[in-house]
């Protein structure tokens, strides 16, 4: 009887949380804009006119781009902004960067297809969501990989030029960070920021367990909206790093409990475990960073497995506190 129930429960869980969904009847209004091309075409003798035209054509994104993404502050000192834009567009480093972007992305067809697939999956699970417009931009290596503006997505192509792009080191990116600067990561970062846009969380005052469950939910959102992506791509690990976490999952969990980290709300002490890093503080040197996110992901997976009547989308807005969630997950590495 127990076997029959277990089989039925597993089958029910698969039915409710099946990642292989039919998108045939899911329609989105997908539109991508090579915004960086239009910025590059601005006449440097008439920058004000060029910026104004883009502002009229793309009012919402232009404002964010010229004020925040470039860091020039169009809304602060307009004359200084125009001078900054002139130097930006005529600076050799920018023209070299533009050429590098064009070399890696002669077109955006591959990224368009991946993002359209992402948007369709989001709409499948959340029919009222209206993601469909993508702006491709160059921020001048300002570290903006993916941003959201309402239901519009911005992708900074200059942050996806490949892990060996030589100038990433000049802006202070460590090797573990440049590993993520690959075109294949575009839909991954897109899914990540869309989650953060929809379920924003302030880490101040939160316990590590809160942060881990939140990160685990984020990974689950990414897992279901990007069902063809591997676990290592989703979490940003190499196969070796993911294998290390899988083999040492029990040890990682024991480390958090033994060092009384799970219920600590000292942000500087705990935030490191849910962020990228070369390794994890207090763990063996071969450990990857972000191990709290990995464990949080496994807790959410355990919860869905042991509560087969619950759809994964239901836990996203659940008011359940992290301790209750952990208990209900029956997580045992």
Coordinates of C-alpha atoms in Angstrom, one line a residue:
X1 CA 0.0 0.0 0.0
X2 CA 2.8 2.3 0.9
X3 CA 4.5 1.6 -2.5
X4 CA 1.3 2.3 -4.3
X5 CA 0.8 5.6 -2.5
X6 CA 4.4 6.6 -3.1
X7 CA 4.1 5.8 -6.8
X8 CA 0.8 7.7 -7.1
X9 CA 2.3 10.7 -5.3
X10 CA 5.3 10.7 -7.5
X11 CA 3.1 10.5 -10.6
X12 CA 0.9 13.3 -9.3
X13 CA 4.0 15.5 -8.6
X14 CA 5.2 14.9 -12.2
X15 CA 1.9 15.8 -13.6
X16 CA 1.6 19.1 -11.6
X17 CA 5.2 20.1 -12.0
X18 CA 6.1 18.7 -15.5
X19 CA 8.7 20.9 -17.2
X20 CA 7.8 19.6 -20.6
X21 CA 4.8 21.8 -21.4
X22 CA 3.0 22.4 -24.7
X23 CA 3.5 26.0 -25.8
X24 CA 1.6 25.6 -29.1
X25 CA -1.2 27.9 -28.1
X26 CA 0.9 30.4 -26.2
X27 CA 1.2 33.6 -28.2
X28 CA 3.4 36.5 -27.4
X29 CA 4.1 39.8 -29.1
X30 CA 7.9 39.5 -29.4
X31 CA 9.9 42.4 -30.6
X32 CA 13.6 43.0 -30.2
X33 CA 15.3 46.4 -30.7
X34 CA 19.0 46.8 -31.5
X35 CA 19.1 50.0 -29.4
X36 CA 22.9 50.0 -29.4
X37 CA 22.9 50.3 -33.2
X38 CA 20.7 53.4 -33.0
X39 CA 22.8 55.0 -30.3
X40 CA 25.9 54.3 -32.4
X41 CA 24.3 56.1 -35.4
X42 CA 23.9 59.3 -33.4
X43 CA 25.6 62.2 -35.2
X44 CA 28.3 63.4 -32.8
X45 CA 27.8 66.9 -34.2
X46 CA 24.1 66.8 -33.2
X47 CA 24.0 64.7 -30.1
X48 CA 21.1 66.5 -28.5
X49 CA 18.9 66.0 -31.6
X50 CA 19.9 62.3 -31.7
X51 CA 19.2 61.7 -28.1
X52 CA 15.8 63.5 -28.4
X53 CA 14.8 61.4 -31.3
X54 CA 15.6 58.2 -29.4
X55 CA 13.7 59.7 -26.4
X56 CA 10.6 60.2 -28.6
X57 CA 10.9 56.8 -30.2
X58 CA 11.6 54.8 -27.0
X59 CA 10.6 57.1 -24.1
X60 CA 10.8 54.6 -21.3
X61 CA 14.0 52.7 -22.1
X62 CA 15.8 55.8 -23.4
X63 CA 15.3 57.5 -20.1
X64 CA 16.7 54.5 -18.2
X65 CA 19.6 54.1 -20.6
X66 CA 20.9 57.7 -20.7
X67 CA 20.3 58.4 -17.1
X68 CA 21.3 55.1 -15.4
X69 CA 22.8 52.5 -17.6
X70 CA 25.5 54.8 -19.1
X71 CA 25.8 56.6 -15.7
X72 CA 25.8 60.0 -17.5
X73 CA 22.7 61.3 -15.7
X74 CA 20.6 63.0 -18.4
X75 CA 18.2 64.2 -15.8
X76 CA 20.8 66.0 -13.7
X77 CA 23.1 68.3 -15.8
X78 CA 22.1 68.2 -19.4
X79 CA 25.1 70.1 -20.7
X80 CA 27.5 67.8 -18.9
X81 CA 25.5 64.8 -20.2
X82 CA 26.0 66.0 -23.8
X83 CA 29.7 66.3 -23.2
X84 CA 29.8 62.9 -21.7
X85 CA 27.9 61.4 -24.6
X86 CA 30.3 63.0 -27.1
X87 CA 33.3 61.5 -25.3
X88 CA 31.6 58.2 -25.0
X89 CA 30.7 57.9 -28.7
X90 CA 34.1 59.2 -30.0
X91 CA 36.3 57.4 -27.5
X92 CA 38.4 54.6 -29.1
X93 CA 37.6 52.2 -26.3
X94 CA 33.9 52.6 -27.1
X95 CA 34.3 52.1 -30.8
X96 CA 36.5 49.0 -30.1
X97 CA 33.8 47.7 -27.7
X98 CA 31.1 48.3 -30.3
X99 CA 33.2 46.3 -32.9
X100 CA 33.7 43.5 -30.4
X101 CA 29.9 43.3 -29.8
X102 CA 29.3 43.2 -33.5
X103 CA 31.9 40.4 -33.9
X104 CA 30.2 38.2 -31.2
X105 CA 26.7 39.3 -32.2
X106 CA 26.5 39.9 -35.9
X107 CA 22.8 39.5 -35.3
X108 CA 20.6 38.7 -32.3
X109 CA 18.6 35.9 -33.9
X110 CA 19.9 33.2 -31.5
X111 CA 19.2 35.4 -28.4
X112 CA 15.9 36.4 -29.8
X113 CA 14.8 32.8 -30.1
X114 CA 16.0 31.9 -26.6
X115 CA 14.3 35.0 -25.1
X116 CA 11.0 34.4 -27.0
X117 CA 11.0 30.8 -25.6
X118 CA 11.6 32.2 -22.1
X119 CA 8.7 34.7 -22.5
X120 CA 6.4 31.9 -23.8
X121 CA 7.1 29.8 -20.7
X122 CA 6.5 32.7 -18.4
X123 CA 3.2 33.4 -20.1
X124 CA 2.3 29.7 -19.9
X125 CA 2.6 29.7 -16.1
X126 CA 1.5 33.3 -15.6
X127 CA -1.0 34.2 -18.4
X128 CA -1.3 37.8 -17.3
X129 CA 2.4 38.5 -17.8
X130 CA 3.1 40.5 -21.0
X131 CA 6.9 40.1 -21.5
X132 CA 7.8 40.5 -25.2
X133 CA 10.0 43.5 -25.9
X134 CA 13.8 43.3 -25.7
X135 CA 16.3 46.2 -26.0
X136 CA 19.9 45.3 -26.7
X137 CA 22.3 47.9 -25.5
X138 CA 25.9 48.7 -24.7
X139 CA 26.5 50.4 -21.4
X140 CA 30.3 50.8 -21.8
X141 CA 31.2 47.8 -19.5
X142 CA 29.1 49.3 -16.7
X143 CA 28.3 45.7 -15.5
X144 CA 24.6 45.8 -16.6
X145 CA 23.9 42.4 -18.0
X146 CA 20.1 42.4 -17.8
X147 CA 17.6 45.0 -16.6
X148 CA 13.8 45.3 -16.5
X149 CA 11.7 48.3 -17.2
X150 CA 8.1 47.4 -16.4
X151 CA 7.5 44.4 -18.7
X152 CA 10.4 45.3 -21.0
X153 CA 13.8 43.6 -20.9
X154 CA 17.1 45.2 -21.5
X155 CA 20.2 43.1 -22.4
X156 CA 23.7 44.6 -22.2
X157 CA 25.5 42.7 -25.0
X158 CA 28.9 44.1 -23.9
X159 CA 28.6 41.9 -20.8
X160 CA 28.3 38.7 -22.9
X161 CA 31.5 38.8 -25.0
X162 CA 32.9 35.5 -23.7
X163 CA 34.9 34.6 -20.7
X164 CA 38.2 35.5 -22.4
X165 CA 37.3 39.0 -23.4
X166 CA 40.5 40.9 -22.3
X167 CA 38.9 44.1 -21.0
X168 CA 36.7 42.5 -18.3
X169 CA 39.7 42.4 -16.0
X170 CA 40.1 46.1 -16.5
X171 CA 36.7 46.8 -14.8
X172 CA 37.6 44.5 -11.9
X173 CA 35.7 41.3 -12.9
X174 CA 37.3 38.3 -11.2
X175 CA 37.7 35.0 -13.2
X176 CA 34.7 33.4 -11.5
X177 CA 32.6 36.4 -12.7
X178 CA 33.9 36.3 -16.3
X179 CA 32.9 32.7 -16.5
X180 CA 29.3 33.9 -16.7
X181 CA 30.0 36.5 -19.5
X182 CA 29.0 34.1 -22.3
X183 CA 26.1 34.5 -24.8
X184 CA 24.5 31.3 -23.5
X185 CA 23.9 33.1 -20.2
X186 CA 21.6 35.8 -21.8
X187 CA 18.3 33.9 -21.1
X188 CA 19.5 32.8 -17.7
X189 CA 20.2 36.3 -16.5
X190 CA 17.0 37.4 -18.1
X191 CA 14.9 34.9 -16.2
X192 CA 16.8 35.8 -13.0
X193 CA 16.1 39.6 -13.2
X194 CA 12.4 38.9 -14.2
X195 CA 12.0 36.9 -11.0
X196 CA 13.6 39.7 -9.0
X197 CA 11.3 42.2 -10.6
X198 CA 8.2 40.2 -9.8
X199 CA 9.3 39.0 -6.3
X200 CA 11.6 41.7 -5.0
X201 CA 13.3 41.0 -1.6
X202 CA 15.2 43.3 0.7
X203 CA 17.9 41.1 2.4
X204 CA 18.2 43.5 5.4
X205 CA 17.2 41.8 8.6
X206 CA 16.6 38.4 6.9
X207 CA 18.0 35.2 8.2
X208 CA 20.3 33.0 6.0
X209 CA 17.5 30.5 5.8
X210 CA 15.1 33.2 4.4
X211 CA 17.7 34.1 1.8
X212 CA 18.3 30.5 0.9
X213 CA 14.6 29.7 0.4
X214 CA 14.2 32.9 -1.7
X215 CA 17.2 31.9 -3.8
X216 CA 15.8 28.4 -4.1
X217 CA 12.5 29.8 -5.4
X218 CA 14.4 31.9 -7.9
X219 CA 16.3 28.9 -9.1
X220 CA 13.0 27.0 -9.4
X221 CA 11.5 29.8 -11.5
X222 CA 14.5 29.7 -13.8
X223 CA 14.4 25.9 -14.0
X224 CA 10.8 25.9 -15.2
X225 CA 11.0 28.9 -17.5
X226 CA 14.2 27.6 -19.0
X227 CA 13.5 23.8 -19.0
X228 CA 16.2 23.0 -21.6
X229 CA 19.0 24.7 -19.6
X230 CA 21.3 22.5 -17.5
X231 CA 21.5 22.8 -13.8
X232 CA 25.1 24.0 -14.0
X233 CA 24.2 26.8 -16.5
X234 CA 21.3 27.9 -14.3
X235 CA 23.3 28.2 -11.1
X236 CA 26.5 29.3 -12.8
X237 CA 28.7 26.3 -11.9
X238 CA 31.0 24.2 -13.9
X239 CA 30.2 20.4 -14.0
X240 CA 33.0 19.8 -11.5
X241 CA 31.6 22.4 -9.1
X242 CA 28.0 21.1 -9.4
X243 CA 29.3 17.6 -8.8
X244 CA 31.2 18.7 -5.7
X245 CA 28.0 20.2 -4.3
X246 CA 26.0 17.0 -5.1
X247 CA 28.7 14.8 -3.4
X248 CA 29.0 17.1 -0.4
X249 CA 25.5 18.3 0.1
X250 CA 25.2 16.6 3.5
X251 CA 28.4 18.2 4.6
X252 CA 27.3 21.7 3.4
X253 CA 24.1 21.4 5.3
X254 CA 25.9 20.2 8.5
X255 CA 28.3 23.2 8.1
X256 CA 25.4 25.7 8.1
X257 CA 23.8 24.0 11.2
X258 CA 27.0 23.5 13.1
X259 CA 28.1 27.1 12.7
X260 CA 24.6 28.4 13.6
X261 CA 24.4 30.2 10.3
X262 CA 20.8 29.3 9.2
X263 CA 19.1 31.6 11.7
X264 CA 21.7 34.3 11.7
X265 CA 20.6 37.7 10.3
X266 CA 24.1 39.3 10.3
X267 CA 23.9 40.3 6.6
X268 CA 27.7 40.6 6.0
X269 CA 28.2 37.2 7.6
X270 CA 25.5 35.3 5.6
X271 CA 24.9 37.1 2.3
X272 CA 28.1 35.6 0.9
X273 CA 26.5 32.2 0.9
X274 CA 23.8 33.2 -1.6
X275 CA 26.1 35.2 -3.9
X276 CA 28.7 34.2 -6.5
X277 CA 32.2 33.9 -5.3
X278 CA 35.5 32.0 -6.0
X279 CA 34.7 29.7 -3.1
X280 CA 32.7 29.6 0.1
X281 CA 34.1 30.9 3.4
X282 CA 34.8 28.2 5.9
X283 CA 34.5 25.5 3.3
X284 CA 37.2 23.5 1.5
X285 CA 39.0 25.6 -1.2
X286 CA 37.5 23.4 -4.0
X287 CA 34.0 24.5 -2.9
X288 CA 32.2 26.9 -5.3
X289 CA 30.6 30.1 -4.1
X290 CA 26.8 30.4 -3.8
X291 CA 26.4 27.2 -1.9
X292 CA 23.4 28.6 0.1
X293 CA 21.6 29.0 -3.2
X294 CA 22.4 25.5 -4.1
X295 CA 21.0 24.1 -0.8
X296 CA 18.0 26.4 -1.1
X297 CA 17.2 25.0 -4.5
X298 CA 17.4 21.5 -3.1
X299 CA 15.1 22.4 -0.3
X300 CA 12.5 23.7 -2.7
X301 CA 12.9 20.6 -4.9
X302 CA 12.3 18.5 -1.7
X303 CA 9.2 20.5 -0.8
X304 CA 7.7 20.0 -4.3
X305 CA 8.5 16.3 -4.2
X306 CA 7.0 15.7 -0.8
X307 CA 4.0 17.9 -1.4
X308 CA 2.8 16.7 -4.8
X309 CA -0.5 18.4 -4.6
X310 CA 1.3 21.8 -4.7
X311 CA 2.2 23.4 -8.1
X312 CA 5.6 25.1 -8.1
X313 CA 3.9 28.5 -9.0
X314 CA 1.9 28.4 -5.8
X315 CA 5.0 28.6 -3.6
X316 CA 6.1 31.8 -5.2
X317 CA 3.5 33.9 -3.5
X318 CA 3.1 31.7 -0.4
X319 CA 3.2 33.6 2.9
X320 CA 4.8 30.6 4.6
X321 CA 7.8 31.5 6.6
X322 CA 11.1 29.8 5.9
X323 CA 11.2 27.6 8.9
X324 CA 7.7 26.2 8.2
X325 CA 8.7 25.7 4.6
X326 CA 11.8 23.8 5.6
X327 CA 9.9 21.6 7.9
X328 CA 7.2 20.9 5.2
X329 CA 10.0 20.1 2.7
X330 CA 11.2 17.2 4.8
X331 CA 14.6 18.0 3.4
X332 CA 17.2 15.4 4.4
X333 CA 20.5 15.5 2.3

